Structures are given as structure tokens and as C-alpha cells.
mmCIF file of C-alpha atoms in Angstrom:
data_model
loop_
_atom_site.group_PDB
_atom_site.id
_atom_site.type_symbol
_atom_site.label_atom_id
_atom_site.label_comp_id
_atom_site.label_asym_id
_atom_site.label_seq_id
_atom_site.Cartn_x
_atom_site.Cartn_y
_atom_site.Cartn_z
ATOM 1 C CA MET A 1034 -44.062 -39.993 208.671
ATOM 2 C CA PHE A 1035 -41.877 -43.093 208.312
ATOM 3 C CA ILE A 1036 -38.297 -43.453 209.557
ATOM 4 C CA PHE A 1037 -36.336 -46.561 208.592
ATOM 5 C CA ILE A 1038 -33.279 -47.366 210.724
ATOM 6 C CA TYR A 1039 -31.197 -50.327 209.576
ATOM 7 C CA GLY A 1040 -27.685 -51.726 209.414
ATOM 8 C CA GLN A 1041 -25.109 -53.780 211.283
ATOM 9 C CA ASP A 1042 -23.923 -51.178 213.791
ATOM 10 C CA THR A 1043 -26.503 -51.951 216.457
ATOM 11 C CA TYR A 1044 -24.797 -49.722 219.044
ATOM 12 C CA ARG A 1045 -25.360 -46.515 217.070
ATOM 13 C CA MET A 1046 -28.746 -47.778 215.870
ATOM 14 C CA LYS A 1047 -29.957 -48.279 219.448
ATOM 15 C CA GLY A 1048 -28.612 -44.836 220.287
ATOM 16 C CA LYS A 1049 -30.543 -43.243 217.419
ATOM 17 C CA LEU A 1050 -33.754 -45.055 218.356
ATOM 18 C CA SER A 1051 -33.393 -43.978 222.000
ATOM 19 C CA GLU A 1052 -32.813 -40.399 220.847
ATOM 20 C CA ILE A 1053 -36.060 -40.407 218.825
ATOM 21 C CA ILE A 1054 -38.031 -41.918 221.712
ATOM 22 C CA GLU A 1055 -36.631 -39.453 224.276
ATOM 23 C CA GLU A 1056 -37.398 -36.469 222.032
ATOM 24 C CA TYR A 1057 -40.937 -37.757 221.591
ATOM 25 C CA LYS A 1058 -41.403 -38.214 225.352
ATOM 26 C CA LYS A 1059 -40.318 -34.641 226.056
ATOM 27 C CA SER A 1060 -43.273 -33.231 224.151
ATOM 28 C CA ARG A 1061 -45.781 -35.999 224.997
ATOM 29 C CA LYS A 1062 -45.802 -36.384 228.759
ATOM 30 C CA SER A 1063 -48.562 -38.998 228.935
ATOM 31 C CA GLY A 1064 -46.508 -41.718 227.230
ATOM 32 C CA LEU A 1065 -49.751 -43.484 226.294
ATOM 33 C CA SER A 1066 -49.283 -42.806 222.586
ATOM 34 C CA LEU A 1067 -45.948 -44.645 222.430
ATOM 35 C CA LYS A 1068 -46.345 -48.150 220.966
ATOM 36 C CA PHE A 1069 -43.866 -50.993 220.383
ATOM 37 C CA ILE A 1070 -44.302 -53.940 218.010
ATOM 38 C CA ASP A 1071 -41.664 -56.689 217.762
ATOM 39 C CA CYS A 1072 -42.368 -58.643 214.564
ATOM 40 C CA GLN A 1073 -39.941 -61.420 215.478
ATOM 41 C CA LYS A 1074 -41.498 -62.097 218.891
ATOM 42 C CA THR A 1075 -45.128 -61.394 218.019
ATOM 43 C CA GLY A 1076 -44.994 -63.361 214.769
ATOM 44 C CA ILE A 1077 -48.115 -63.630 212.645
ATOM 45 C CA GLY A 1078 -50.123 -61.205 214.805
ATOM 46 C CA SER A 1079 -47.729 -58.286 214.395
ATOM 47 C CA PHE A 1080 -49.551 -56.744 211.421
ATOM 48 C CA GLY A 1081 -52.858 -56.818 213.307
ATOM 49 C CA ASP A 1082 -51.198 -55.022 216.231
ATOM 50 C CA PHE A 1083 -49.751 -52.427 213.869
ATOM 51 C CA GLN A 1084 -53.088 -51.876 212.150
ATOM 52 C CA ASN A 1085 -54.863 -51.465 215.494
ATOM 53 C CA ASP A 1086 -52.247 -49.097 216.922
ATOM 54 C CA SER A 1087 -52.089 -46.937 213.800
ATOM 55 C CA SER A 1088 -55.875 -46.615 213.500
ATOM 56 C CA GLN A 1089 -56.498 -46.119 217.217
ATOM 57 C CA PHE A 1090 -57.784 -42.674 218.197
ATOM 58 C CA SER A 1091 -55.610 -40.845 220.727
ATOM 59 C CA MET A 1092 -57.657 -39.399 223.598
ATOM 60 C CA PHE A 1093 -54.937 -36.796 224.095
ATOM 61 C CA LYS A 1094 -55.165 -35.632 220.463
ATOM 62 C CA GLU A 1095 -51.452 -36.153 219.994
ATOM 63 C CA LYS A 1096 -49.443 -37.888 217.315
ATOM 64 C CA LYS A 1097 -48.476 -41.440 218.162
ATOM 65 C CA LEU A 1098 -44.983 -42.889 217.929
ATOM 66 C CA ILE A 1099 -45.059 -46.517 216.782
ATOM 67 C CA VAL A 1100 -41.776 -48.453 216.824
ATOM 68 C CA VAL A 1101 -41.773 -51.600 214.661
ATOM 69 C CA THR A 1102 -38.726 -53.837 215.114
ATOM 70 C CA ASP A 1103 -37.610 -56.613 212.729
ATOM 71 C CA PRO A 1104 -40.291 -56.021 210.050
ATOM 72 C CA PHE A 1105 -38.241 -58.002 207.501
ATOM 73 C CA SER A 1106 -38.381 -61.149 209.654
ATOM 74 C CA ASP A 1107 -42.176 -61.438 209.351
ATOM 75 C CA ILE A 1108 -43.362 -62.378 205.849
ATOM 76 C CA ASP A 1109 -47.008 -61.971 206.872
ATOM 77 C CA PHE A 1110 -46.357 -58.431 208.111
ATOM 78 C CA LYS A 1111 -44.474 -57.479 204.951
ATOM 79 C CA GLU A 1112 -47.149 -58.784 202.587
ATOM 80 C CA LYS A 1113 -50.080 -57.192 204.423
ATOM 81 C CA PHE A 1114 -48.285 -53.911 205.026
ATOM 82 C CA LEU A 1115 -47.399 -53.530 201.339
ATOM 83 C CA LYS A 1116 -50.928 -54.516 200.329
ATOM 84 C CA ASN A 1117 -52.294 -51.660 202.470
ATOM 85 C CA LYS A 1118 -49.406 -49.237 201.944
ATOM 86 C CA GLU A 1119 -51.578 -46.507 200.406
ATOM 87 C CA ASN A 1120 -53.554 -46.228 203.639
ATOM 88 C CA PHE A 1121 -50.468 -46.113 205.831
ATOM 89 C CA THR A 1122 -48.690 -43.394 203.846
ATOM 90 C CA LYS A 1123 -51.514 -41.040 204.879
ATOM 91 C CA LEU A 1124 -50.849 -41.499 208.601
ATOM 92 C CA ASP A 1125 -50.118 -38.408 210.696
ATOM 93 C CA ASP A 1126 -48.286 -40.531 213.254
ATOM 94 C CA LEU A 1127 -44.534 -41.133 213.382
ATOM 95 C CA VAL A 1128 -43.642 -44.755 212.612
ATOM 96 C CA VAL A 1129 -40.070 -45.968 213.118
ATOM 97 C CA PHE A 1130 -39.109 -49.240 211.440
ATOM 98 C CA TYR A 1131 -36.006 -50.757 213.022
ATOM 99 C CA GLN A 1132 -34.101 -53.613 211.357
ATOM 100 C CA GLU A 1133 -30.748 -54.971 212.528
ATOM 101 C CA GLY A 1134 -28.378 -56.627 210.048
ATOM 102 C CA GLU A 1135 -28.080 -56.609 206.281
ATOM 103 C CA VAL A 1136 -31.184 -55.878 204.237
ATOM 104 C CA ARG A 1137 -31.556 -56.999 200.637
ATOM 105 C CA LYS A 1138 -31.828 -53.964 198.400
ATOM 106 C CA ASN A 1139 -34.176 -55.759 196.001
ATOM 107 C CA ASP A 1140 -36.677 -56.534 198.773
ATOM 108 C CA SER A 1141 -40.060 -54.942 198.029
ATOM 109 C CA LEU A 1142 -40.347 -53.549 201.565
ATOM 110 C CA PHE A 1143 -36.890 -51.967 201.305
ATOM 111 C CA LYS A 1144 -37.845 -50.364 197.990
ATOM 112 C CA PHE A 1145 -40.978 -48.951 199.634
ATOM 113 C CA PHE A 1146 -38.910 -47.422 202.441
ATOM 114 C CA GLU A 1147 -36.449 -45.937 199.938
ATOM 115 C CA LYS A 1148 -39.294 -43.959 198.356
ATOM 116 C CA ASN A 1149 -41.475 -43.214 201.376
ATOM 117 C CA ALA A 1150 -39.282 -43.064 204.483
ATOM 118 C CA LEU A 1151 -36.380 -41.162 205.945
ATOM 119 C CA CYS A 1152 -33.756 -43.926 205.723
ATOM 120 C CA GLN A 1153 -30.698 -44.116 207.958
ATOM 121 C CA ASN A 1154 -28.195 -46.877 207.285
ATOM 122 C CA PHE A 1155 -25.731 -47.538 210.092
ATOM 123 C CA ASN A 1156 -22.779 -49.375 208.576
ATOM 124 C CA LEU A 1157 -20.018 -50.711 210.802
ATOM 125 C CA LEU A 1158 -17.369 -48.073 211.397
ATOM 126 C CA GLU A 1159 -13.911 -48.834 210.037
ATOM 127 C CA GLY A 1160 -10.608 -47.064 209.447
ATOM 128 C CA GLN A 1161 -10.531 -43.338 210.156
ATOM 129 C CA LYS A 1162 -14.256 -43.200 210.978
ATOM 130 C CA LEU A 1163 -13.800 -45.803 213.710
ATOM 131 C CA LYS A 1164 -10.700 -44.055 215.037
ATOM 132 C CA LYS A 1165 -12.548 -40.718 215.187
ATOM 133 C CA TRP A 1166 -15.428 -42.340 217.092
ATOM 134 C CA VAL A 1167 -12.966 -43.847 219.591
ATOM 135 C CA SER A 1168 -11.145 -40.519 219.994
ATOM 136 C CA ASP A 1169 -14.443 -38.694 220.573
ATOM 137 C CA GLU A 1170 -15.494 -41.240 223.217
ATOM 138 C CA PHE A 1171 -12.156 -40.908 225.013
ATOM 139 C CA GLU A 1172 -12.581 -37.135 225.064
ATOM 140 C CA LYS A 1173 -16.136 -37.426 226.423
ATOM 141 C CA SER A 1174 -14.824 -39.594 229.250
ATOM 142 C CA GLY A 1175 -12.204 -36.970 230.099
ATOM 143 C CA ALA A 1176 -9.336 -39.394 229.511
ATOM 144 C CA ARG A 1177 -5.956 -38.376 228.129
ATOM 145 C CA PHE A 1178 -4.755 -40.713 225.415
ATOM 146 C CA GLY A 1179 -2.099 -40.992 222.743
ATOM 147 C CA GLU A 1180 -2.964 -41.479 219.077
ATOM 148 C CA ASP A 1181 -1.172 -44.823 219.105
ATOM 149 C CA ALA A 1182 -3.474 -45.947 221.947
ATOM 150 C CA ALA A 1183 -6.539 -45.275 219.776
ATOM 151 C CA ASP A 1184 -4.910 -47.185 216.890
ATOM 152 C CA GLU A 1185 -4.182 -50.179 219.118
ATOM 153 C CA LEU A 1186 -7.702 -50.187 220.527
ATOM 154 C CA CYS A 1187 -9.217 -50.094 217.024
ATOM 155 C CA PHE A 1188 -7.104 -53.070 215.995
ATOM 156 C CA ARG A 1189 -7.890 -55.107 219.101
ATOM 157 C CA VAL A 1190 -11.639 -54.465 219.232
ATOM 158 C CA GLY A 1191 -12.632 -53.574 215.668
ATOM 159 C CA SER A 1192 -16.130 -52.397 214.769
ATOM 160 C CA ASP A 1193 -17.982 -53.863 217.763
ATOM 161 C CA LEU A 1194 -18.966 -50.581 219.448
ATOM 162 C CA TRP A 1195 -20.741 -52.363 222.305
ATOM 163 C CA ARG A 1196 -17.464 -53.913 223.346
ATOM 164 C CA MET A 1197 -15.542 -50.773 222.409
ATOM 165 C CA ALA A 1198 -17.631 -48.601 224.745
ATOM 166 C CA ASN A 1199 -17.006 -51.032 227.625
ATOM 167 C CA GLU A 1200 -13.275 -51.210 226.895
ATOM 168 C CA ILE A 1201 -13.032 -47.402 226.867
ATOM 169 C CA LYS A 1202 -14.732 -47.270 230.293
ATOM 170 C CA LYS A 1203 -12.303 -49.894 231.602
ATOM 171 C CA ILE A 1204 -9.241 -48.142 230.183
ATOM 172 C CA THR A 1205 -10.399 -44.745 231.468
ATOM 173 C CA ALA A 1206 -10.839 -46.159 234.975
ATOM 174 C CA PHE A 1207 -7.361 -47.684 234.752
ATOM 175 C CA GLY A 1208 -5.784 -44.443 233.548
ATOM 176 C CA LEU A 1209 -6.855 -42.332 236.559
ATOM 177 C CA GLY A 1210 -5.682 -39.079 235.000
ATOM 178 C CA LYS A 1211 -2.470 -40.271 233.362
ATOM 179 C CA GLU A 1212 -2.062 -40.462 229.600
ATOM 180 C CA ILE A 1213 -3.132 -43.807 228.184
ATOM 181 C CA LYS A 1214 -0.535 -45.350 225.876
ATOM 182 C CA ARG A 1215 -0.435 -48.215 223.392
ATOM 183 C CA GLU A 1216 1.234 -50.459 225.973
ATOM 184 C CA ASP A 1217 -1.651 -49.915 228.391
ATOM 185 C CA VAL A 1218 -4.190 -50.959 225.762
ATOM 186 C CA ALA A 1219 -2.106 -54.031 224.876
ATOM 187 C CA VAL A 1220 -2.166 -55.149 228.524
ATOM 188 C CA LEU A 1221 -5.820 -54.365 229.231
ATOM 189 C CA VAL A 1222 -7.623 -55.354 226.018
ATOM 190 C CA ARG A 1223 -7.842 -58.862 224.600
ATOM 191 C CA PRO A 1224 -7.485 -58.820 220.797
ATOM 192 C CA LYS A 1225 -10.592 -59.702 218.821
ATOM 193 C CA ILE A 1226 -10.200 -62.749 216.634
ATOM 194 C CA GLU A 1227 -13.711 -64.152 216.240
ATOM 195 C CA SER A 1228 -14.969 -60.898 214.710
ATOM 196 C CA ASP A 1229 -12.088 -60.803 212.216
ATOM 197 C CA ILE A 1230 -12.703 -64.420 211.232
ATOM 198 C CA PHE A 1231 -16.230 -63.419 210.181
ATOM 199 C CA LYS A 1232 -14.748 -60.497 208.240
ATOM 200 C CA THR A 1233 -12.303 -62.895 206.591
ATOM 201 C CA ILE A 1234 -15.099 -65.253 205.524
ATOM 202 C CA ASP A 1235 -17.201 -62.312 204.328
ATOM 203 C CA ALA A 1236 -14.282 -61.022 202.241
ATOM 204 C CA VAL A 1237 -13.801 -64.484 200.704
ATOM 205 C CA ALA A 1238 -17.524 -64.667 199.890
ATOM 206 C CA ASN A 1239 -17.271 -61.302 198.122
ATOM 207 C CA GLY A 1240 -14.254 -62.427 196.079
ATOM 208 C CA GLU A 1241 -11.906 -60.144 198.061
ATOM 209 C CA LYS A 1242 -9.215 -62.705 198.829
ATOM 210 C CA GLN A 1243 -6.440 -60.147 199.337
ATOM 211 C CA THR A 1244 -8.535 -58.439 202.008
ATOM 212 C CA ALA A 1245 -9.148 -61.812 203.655
ATOM 213 C CA LEU A 1246 -5.423 -62.542 203.689
ATOM 214 C CA GLN A 1247 -4.704 -59.120 205.214
ATOM 215 C CA PHE A 1248 -6.961 -59.895 208.182
ATOM 216 C CA ILE A 1249 -5.096 -63.172 208.779
ATOM 217 C CA ARG A 1250 -1.617 -61.648 208.332
ATOM 218 C CA LYS A 1251 -2.368 -58.814 210.759
ATOM 219 C CA HIS A 1252 -3.074 -61.325 213.509
ATOM 220 C CA ILE A 1253 0.004 -63.392 212.681
ATOM 221 C CA GLU A 1254 2.172 -60.236 212.735
ATOM 222 C CA LYS A 1255 0.724 -59.425 216.163
ATOM 223 C CA GLY A 1256 1.815 -62.830 217.416
ATOM 224 C CA ASP A 1257 -1.419 -64.829 217.216
ATOM 225 C CA SER A 1258 -0.908 -68.536 216.570
ATOM 226 C CA PRO A 1259 -1.601 -69.668 212.957
ATOM 227 C CA VAL A 1260 -2.852 -72.982 214.398
ATOM 228 C CA TYR A 1261 -5.400 -71.134 216.532
ATOM 229 C CA LEU A 1262 -6.453 -68.939 213.589
ATOM 230 C CA PHE A 1263 -6.960 -72.024 211.428
ATOM 231 C CA SER A 1264 -9.028 -73.655 214.179
ATOM 232 C CA MET A 1265 -11.219 -70.529 214.343
ATOM 233 C CA VAL A 1266 -11.762 -70.588 210.566
ATOM 234 C CA ASN A 1267 -12.627 -74.287 210.872
ATOM 235 C CA TYR A 1268 -15.031 -73.584 213.749
ATOM 236 C CA GLN A 1269 -16.872 -70.745 211.997
ATOM 237 C CA PHE A 1270 -17.273 -72.615 208.707
ATOM 238 C CA ARG A 1271 -18.711 -75.540 210.669
ATOM 239 C CA ASN A 1272 -21.193 -73.153 212.317
ATOM 240 C CA LEU A 1273 -21.972 -71.602 208.944
ATOM 241 C CA LEU A 1274 -22.752 -75.044 207.537
ATOM 242 C CA VAL A 1275 -25.149 -75.743 210.435
ATOM 243 C CA ILE A 1276 -26.913 -72.388 209.976
ATOM 244 C CA LYS A 1277 -27.124 -72.779 206.186
ATOM 245 C CA ASP A 1278 -28.745 -76.190 206.614
ATOM 246 C CA PHE A 1279 -31.459 -74.585 208.775
ATOM 247 C CA VAL A 1280 -31.900 -71.753 206.265
ATOM 248 C CA GLU A 1281 -32.365 -74.271 203.445
ATOM 249 C CA LYS A 1282 -35.094 -75.891 205.551
ATOM 250 C CA ARG A 1283 -36.793 -72.453 205.760
ATOM 251 C CA LYS A 1284 -36.326 -72.151 209.502
ATOM 252 C CA THR A 1285 -36.832 -68.672 210.962
ATOM 253 C CA TYR A 1286 -33.966 -66.782 212.577
ATOM 254 C CA ASP A 1287 -35.504 -67.329 216.016
ATOM 255 C CA ALA A 1288 -35.908 -71.068 215.363
ATOM 256 C CA ILE A 1289 -32.259 -71.342 214.267
ATOM 257 C CA LEU A 1290 -31.156 -69.522 217.413
ATOM 258 C CA LYS A 1291 -33.014 -72.018 219.610
ATOM 259 C CA ALA A 1292 -32.276 -75.228 217.691
ATOM 260 C CA SER A 1293 -28.585 -74.651 216.912
ATOM 261 C CA GLY A 1294 -27.510 -73.912 220.482
ATOM 262 C CA LEU A 1295 -24.975 -71.436 219.084
ATOM 263 C CA HIS A 1296 -24.127 -68.089 220.655
ATOM 264 C CA PRO A 1297 -26.483 -65.301 219.437
ATOM 265 C CA PHE A 1298 -23.481 -63.370 218.041
ATOM 266 C CA VAL A 1299 -22.447 -66.393 215.955
ATOM 267 C CA VAL A 1300 -26.000 -66.995 214.687
ATOM 268 C CA LYS A 1301 -26.485 -63.332 213.820
ATOM 269 C CA LYS A 1302 -23.259 -63.119 211.810
ATOM 270 C CA GLY A 1303 -23.649 -66.567 210.290
ATOM 271 C CA TYR A 1304 -27.286 -66.048 209.286
ATOM 272 C CA TYR A 1305 -26.488 -63.225 206.887
ATOM 273 C CA LEU A 1306 -23.236 -64.782 205.700
ATOM 274 C CA SER A 1307 -25.076 -68.009 204.844
ATOM 275 C CA TYR A 1308 -26.869 -66.282 201.965
ATOM 276 C CA LYS A 1309 -23.506 -65.710 200.273
ATOM 277 C CA PHE A 1310 -22.790 -69.436 199.991
ATOM 278 C CA THR A 1311 -24.622 -72.474 198.661
ATOM 279 C CA LEU A 1312 -25.074 -75.498 200.921
ATOM 280 C CA SER A 1313 -23.111 -77.702 198.518
ATOM 281 C CA GLY A 1314 -20.371 -75.060 198.341
ATOM 282 C CA LEU A 1315 -20.055 -74.945 202.129
ATOM 283 C CA LYS A 1316 -19.854 -78.746 202.296
ATOM 284 C CA LYS A 1317 -16.956 -78.720 199.806
ATOM 285 C CA ILE A 1318 -15.170 -75.984 201.770
ATOM 286 C CA TYR A 1319 -15.583 -77.856 205.044
ATOM 287 C CA GLN A 1320 -14.328 -81.075 203.459
ATOM 288 C CA ARG A 1321 -11.249 -79.195 202.206
ATOM 289 C CA ILE A 1322 -10.683 -77.721 205.680
ATOM 290 C CA PHE A 1323 -10.735 -81.269 207.091
ATOM 291 C CA GLN A 1324 -8.112 -82.376 204.526
ATOM 292 C CA ILE A 1325 -5.824 -79.401 205.221
ATOM 293 C CA ASP A 1326 -6.214 -79.878 208.978
ATOM 294 C CA LEU A 1327 -4.975 -83.454 208.564
ATOM 295 C CA GLU A 1328 -1.977 -82.200 206.556
ATOM 296 C CA ILE A 1329 -1.113 -79.729 209.343
ATOM 297 C CA LYS A 1330 -1.341 -82.419 212.041
ATOM 298 C CA THR A 1331 0.850 -84.828 210.053
ATOM 299 C CA GLY A 1332 3.460 -82.116 209.422
ATOM 300 C CA ARG A 1333 2.985 -82.041 205.651
ATOM 301 C CA ILE A 1334 2.277 -78.302 205.627
ATOM 302 C CA GLU A 1335 2.959 -75.329 207.908
ATOM 303 C CA PRO A 1336 -0.162 -73.780 209.525
ATOM 304 C CA GLU A 1337 0.472 -70.301 208.099
ATOM 305 C CA ALA A 1338 0.899 -71.671 204.564
ATOM 306 C CA ALA A 1339 -2.213 -73.807 205.091
ATOM 307 C CA LEU A 1340 -4.292 -70.740 205.965
ATOM 308 C CA GLU A 1341 -3.176 -68.892 202.843
ATOM 309 C CA MET A 1342 -3.756 -71.953 200.663
ATOM 310 C CA LEU A 1343 -7.270 -72.431 202.048
ATOM 311 C CA ILE A 1344 -8.266 -68.819 201.364
ATOM 312 C CA ALA A 1345 -6.796 -68.992 197.866
ATOM 313 C CA GLU A 1346 -8.774 -72.171 197.088
ATOM 314 C CA ILE A 1347 -12.192 -71.087 198.380
#
């Protein structure tokens, strides 16, 4: 049996994977039939490891659980797996394929999983779904909270559930039995900007300029400096240009991570965003950012108007 777990919400993905592994361990005490293969770290030998593990006889006569992470990052694995797919579909073992980030729907491996695996896509939570998740987590922690506190937390943290879980722990410890209000969240939680800048760029790439402007205006309404927001847009497009240059040179994700010197979060977001732009297009955008930045510094245009103009022009 194949299970395919993928998406951008790595917090819930990790939780689901842990759940599968723990359930397996409960009924298989030996733990010797649990195998892990990391295609990104192992590289070209990952298919050989998978083939050996899947064909290996279990001395305990129990089904194996094989967890394969990042199968889409290894071209060699993909090609050889698909070439031998008929043999693998007959396996009695449970194989979990785990892939973080966006996956191209026209990829041959994705199409195989669509037909032959139990697929679970973990999209980033937004809107009411995110608010419900936050409310549920507050209740699990035993904290008392107002609805406006959950709203404020969603705005300040967004869809990053790793950070959200930590912020909820911090707020709960602060509350010590009293009801948590919006003002408490505003004092305790730093607003996310970097994450929203990526969302803004993603919206622009998808032709959703009104959505991109909404992200910017929300931060301005909350009191964030338009100059700082513009500098963040500048910074992330510069990073995107660096990452795209590596992608054009056919560098692997791991190689980009090492060579760029950028934070893993920035590389991860930028890597997938880079496929939505051409290298020449990014160079033109960055050149325009440089021109607008000069106009801001010389007082020819207000920063807020400059932000809106930039988004409209991209």
C-alpha cells in the first residue's frame, strides 16, 4: 500500500507522518521492519536502498513500513521507480512517500501517486480554517481566550503552524488562568512580515494583484512602515533572483541551500516561487525596484504609493 503525503503545511504533515509511524510501532514491537530513506541526503543511491528494503525478507513475518522522503528531489529515484512501478504496486508492505512543498501536477511520479496511492495534500491553513485550528489548540492547552485574540494571533503569525504552536504555548504560559485578549497578543507576538512578503510575491506571480495589495495594506493599516515593507520586497526579490540563477544552472535544492548562504526558510519559499518567474523577468523587476527605491530616497514619490505602483507594474 502506498501513502503520499505532500504540501506546504509541514507542521501538520510531520504530525500525520508521526501518527502513522506510532500506529505501526504499536503493532510491531521489534521496530526492525521500519525503514527510512531520504532521497535528498542519500542522492543517487536512494533507489537502490528502496529496492533492497522493499525486497528484503522480514524474519518476523511482518509487514514493513518504508518512509521515503523527498522522492521528487531525486531524478534517478523517480526514473527507476517508475520504470519498475509494476513490481512495486504488488508489495504487501506499507510505503509512505513524504514530499514537502509544491508538487507539479503534471509530474509523472505525481500522476502515478494519484492513481495508486492514498494521497493527502496539506495546504497552508488560512481564514476560518486557520482560526479554527488556533481555537482548538487554545482549548487543548486549557487556556481561556477571546475570539478577538484568535483573530489577532492569526493576523500576526499567519499560516506558519510551527511558529503558531510556539506562540500559543507562550501566550498560555503568560495567561496563567486569566482570559487572553487581543491586547495581550499584540504585546506578546511580533507581527509576521517576511511570510506575507512571500505571499505578496506569490499573488503577483499568479496575476492576483488585488490580493497582493491587500497584504501590503493590512500591514500599513496596522502601523508597519511602508519604507520597511518596500525594503522587504526589495530584499526578497533580490534573494529570488539569486535562487533563480542557481535553478537555471540546474543546481539541486541542497546545493542552492549551501551555496547561497540564505536562511533555509528563504530558500524553501524562494525555490518554488522561482519557477513562476523567468530569469530575465526577475532582472527587469529588480531593476525597476532599484529605480523606485531611488525615487523614494530623493523624495520624488511617497513609499506607500511606490509600493502600490511597483505591484501594479510587475
